């Protein structure tokens, strides 16, 4: 089903649905730019929290309440609802284009939207009524849970608004409208940032929870006008002319064909279960950190938000190429799908490992520049940087899991293997975290996260086979070993140079370029396949520029010596 939807989302019936065409290339570019803008505003949001509330009990209380919107984002906007509704709307649009008597799109909306609104509203009310119990389960070690309960009452509203936002996003993407869905996190973070700056002096950290509630409303409002235009347009506009007239030139009567199921319950169940298992890593981390001294949850949160930026950027590539893999599998071209997935894994691995090297080498400088102001002290910077260096060890695992699970579900069949693999990783996270939290505190929790997600990545790699994309695991691991070695060398070089400079800005300006240069040189020496595009395009230009500079300098020196004589 996902494979079929991958072609339907970006195609007009009867035309090429190759996602590499100009339209989808522009849509991917706009999506990437808005995603980066949302990530930057996310950092600004975290900076605002650090400035006003630091890394103390207030921030810990808010982050416990923030578990609700984080979970709702995964289930209702990202993986869960998207994998269920995008194929459903795509199939409805395809049936509309075939000339169905009743508009399948409006029928789908009438059948699904009221149920979604009732279900999410009921869950939101239950969470609000049980807020004290929710906080007690999520963070039983909080010394004063009342503030977390107040924040949870506010953030619970996002279950309803995020459900509507996710529904709008899925429907708009199926209609080939990408700008509004990509902009939702921009408006979400603007709502939080505005609420914190305006309301923090009066309401404290509750202002951030108010911002979450307001941001959820903005996510719906920014998409509603575009979706309304799509749902109220004339359905006949989507019917090709060759479907309107038969060979006799008369309007044909659509043949009664059996209506395929618009949504697979088994697929929805497997996707939601995987997303729930993956998000439970955060629940485990905050549960363990709640028993540590005040600020532990905050340090872990700030470290994750910064370290995850390279992962988000690297996974954008896999998101764009998902329709290519799905279409190839739908057409039975397993070789093309395998080639695409293997290249994606190599490129995404290179990107995230380069970011990992920068994060580990320049962790104190990054945290100091981003957060050390107001209530966020130098001690918080030191603790957060130490946690971030440990957490970054699992970034490759997070990226591989995000890339591989798309390949599993792109086959268009429900599969229970990804949830089982994620459950194995969760068990590893819980077991290792329970052991290491007493030894190393919050750094032990970060280590458990890295180990658990790496276990999931290994299981998913092992399970790639005929039912999804039979990649060549040994070749993939062999190629990934090259950027791992490059990242290790680059981390050492960047760390050494950054530690020699006192100013954090200068240290970052010295350390980050050193990481990039060493990383590229090692990849070039190891002849990594993922470095080939850079070697073919960038290296000749760099070589030409260096040669030109050397020639110019030599010519200038020669003229000076001649003049002196």
JSON list of C-alpha atoms in Angstrom, two decimals, residues 84-93 95-96 102-118 163-164 166-172 174-175 224 226-233 235 262-263:
[
{"chain": "A", "resi": 84, "resn": "UNK", "atom": "CA", "xyz": [-1.94, 5.29, 7.57]},
{"chain": "A", "resi": 85, "resn": "UNK", "atom": "CA", "xyz": [-3.53, 8.34, 5.96]},
{"chain": "A", "resi": 86, "resn": "UNK", "atom": "CA", "xyz": [-1.19, 9.22, 3.08]},
{"chain": "A", "resi": 87, "resn": "UNK", "atom": "CA", "xyz": [-1.87, 5.85, 1.36]},
{"chain": "A", "resi": 88, "resn": "UNK", "atom": "CA", "xyz": [-5.59, 6.19, 2.10]},
{"chain": "A", "resi": 89, "resn": "UNK", "atom": "CA", "xyz": [-5.89, 9.65, 0.56]},
{"chain": "A", "resi": 90, "resn": "UNK", "atom": "CA", "xyz": [-3.67, 8.67, -2.35]},
{"chain": "A", "resi": 91, "resn": "UNK", "atom": "CA", "xyz": [-5.88, 5.70, -3.15]},
{"chain": "A", "resi": 92, "resn": "UNK", "atom": "CA", "xyz": [-9.00, 7.87, -2.82]},
{"chain": "A", "resi": 93, "resn": "UNK", "atom": "CA", "xyz": [-7.54, 10.38, -5.27]},
{"chain": "A", "resi": 95, "resn": "UNK", "atom": "CA", "xyz": [-10.29, 6.26, -7.53]},
{"chain": "A", "resi": 96, "resn": "UNK", "atom": "CA", "xyz": [-11.59, 9.81, -8.05]},
{"chain": "A", "resi": 102, "resn": "UNK", "atom": "CA", "xyz": [-19.31, 9.41, -5.37]},
{"chain": "A", "resi": 103, "resn": "UNK", "atom": "CA", "xyz": [-16.22, 11.45, -4.56]},
{"chain": "A", "resi": 104, "resn": "UNK", "atom": "CA", "xyz": [-13.98, 8.99, -2.65]},
{"chain": "A", "resi": 105, "resn": "UNK", "atom": "CA", "xyz": [-11.96, 11.80, -1.05]},
{"chain": "A", "resi": 106, "resn": "UNK", "atom": "CA", "xyz": [-14.95, 13.45, 0.57]},
{"chain": "A", "resi": 107, "resn": "UNK", "atom": "CA", "xyz": [-16.30, 10.05, 1.55]},
{"chain": "A", "resi": 108, "resn": "UNK", "atom": "CA", "xyz": [-13.00, 9.26, 3.26]},
{"chain": "A", "resi": 109, "resn": "UNK", "atom": "CA", "xyz": [-13.02, 12.58, 5.11]},
{"chain": "A", "resi": 110, "resn": "UNK", "atom": "CA", "xyz": [-16.61, 12.10, 6.24]},
{"chain": "A", "resi": 111, "resn": "UNK", "atom": "CA", "xyz": [-15.80, 8.62, 7.53]},
{"chain": "A", "resi": 112, "resn": "UNK", "atom": "CA", "xyz": [-12.45, 9.31, 9.20]},
{"chain": "A", "resi": 113, "resn": "UNK", "atom": "CA", "xyz": [-12.23, 12.93, 10.40]},
{"chain": "A", "resi": 114, "resn": "UNK", "atom": "CA", "xyz": [-15.13, 12.87, 12.93]},
{"chain": "A", "resi": 115, "resn": "UNK", "atom": "CA", "xyz": [-13.78, 9.64, 14.43]},
{"chain": "A", "resi": 116, "resn": "UNK", "atom": "CA", "xyz": [-10.30, 11.12, 14.70]},
{"chain": "A", "resi": 117, "resn": "UNK", "atom": "CA", "xyz": [-11.62, 14.27, 16.38]},
{"chain": "A", "resi": 118, "resn": "UNK", "atom": "CA", "xyz": [-13.71, 12.31, 18.87]},
{"chain": "A", "resi": 163, "resn": "UNK", "atom": "CA", "xyz": [-4.31, 14.88, 15.61]},
{"chain": "A", "resi": 164, "resn": "UNK", "atom": "CA", "xyz": [-5.95, 17.52, 13.43]},
{"chain": "A", "resi": 166, "resn": "UNK", "atom": "CA", "xyz": [-1.39, 15.34, 11.33]},
{"chain": "A", "resi": 167, "resn": "UNK", "atom": "CA", "xyz": [-4.63, 14.69, 9.45]},
{"chain": "A", "resi": 168, "resn": "UNK", "atom": "CA", "xyz": [-4.25, 17.94, 7.50]},
{"chain": "A", "resi": 169, "resn": "UNK", "atom": "CA", "xyz": [-0.60, 17.17, 6.71]},
{"chain": "A", "resi": 170, "resn": "UNK", "atom": "CA", "xyz": [-1.36, 13.71, 5.34]},
{"chain": "A", "resi": 171, "resn": "UNK", "atom": "CA", "xyz": [-4.27, 14.95, 3.22]},
{"chain": "A", "resi": 172, "resn": "UNK", "atom": "CA", "xyz": [-2.31, 17.89, 1.80]},
{"chain": "A", "resi": 174, "resn": "UNK", "atom": "CA", "xyz": [-1.54, 13.36, -0.93]},
{"chain": "A", "resi": 175, "resn": "UNK", "atom": "CA", "xyz": [-2.90, 16.36, -2.87]},
{"chain": "A", "resi": 224, "resn": "UNK", "atom": "CA", "xyz": [-6.71, 24.50, 7.31]},
{"chain": "A", "resi": 226, "resn": "UNK", "atom": "CA", "xyz": [-5.19, 25.00, 2.00]},
{"chain": "A", "resi": 227, "resn": "UNK", "atom": "CA", "xyz": [-6.99, 21.78, 2.91]},
{"chain": "A", "resi": 228, "resn": "UNK", "atom": "CA", "xyz": [-10.38, 23.49, 2.68]},
{"chain": "A", "resi": 229, "resn": "UNK", "atom": "CA", "xyz": [-9.58, 24.63, -0.85]},
{"chain": "A", "resi": 230, "resn": "UNK", "atom": "CA", "xyz": [-8.63, 21.09, -1.85]},
{"chain": "A", "resi": 231, "resn": "UNK", "atom": "CA", "xyz": [-11.75, 19.51, -0.35]},
{"chain": "A", "resi": 232, "resn": "UNK", "atom": "CA", "xyz": [-14.17, 22.06, -1.81]},
{"chain": "A", "resi": 233, "resn": "UNK", "atom": "CA", "xyz": [-12.79, 22.10, -5.35]},
{"chain": "A", "resi": 235, "resn": "UNK", "atom": "CA", "xyz": [-13.78, 16.69, -8.17]},
{"chain": "A", "resi": 262, "resn": "UNK", "atom": "CA", "xyz": [-8.34, 2.52, 1.88]},
{"chain": "A", "resi": 263, "resn": "UNK", "atom": "CA", "xyz": [-6.53, 1.71, 5.12]}
]
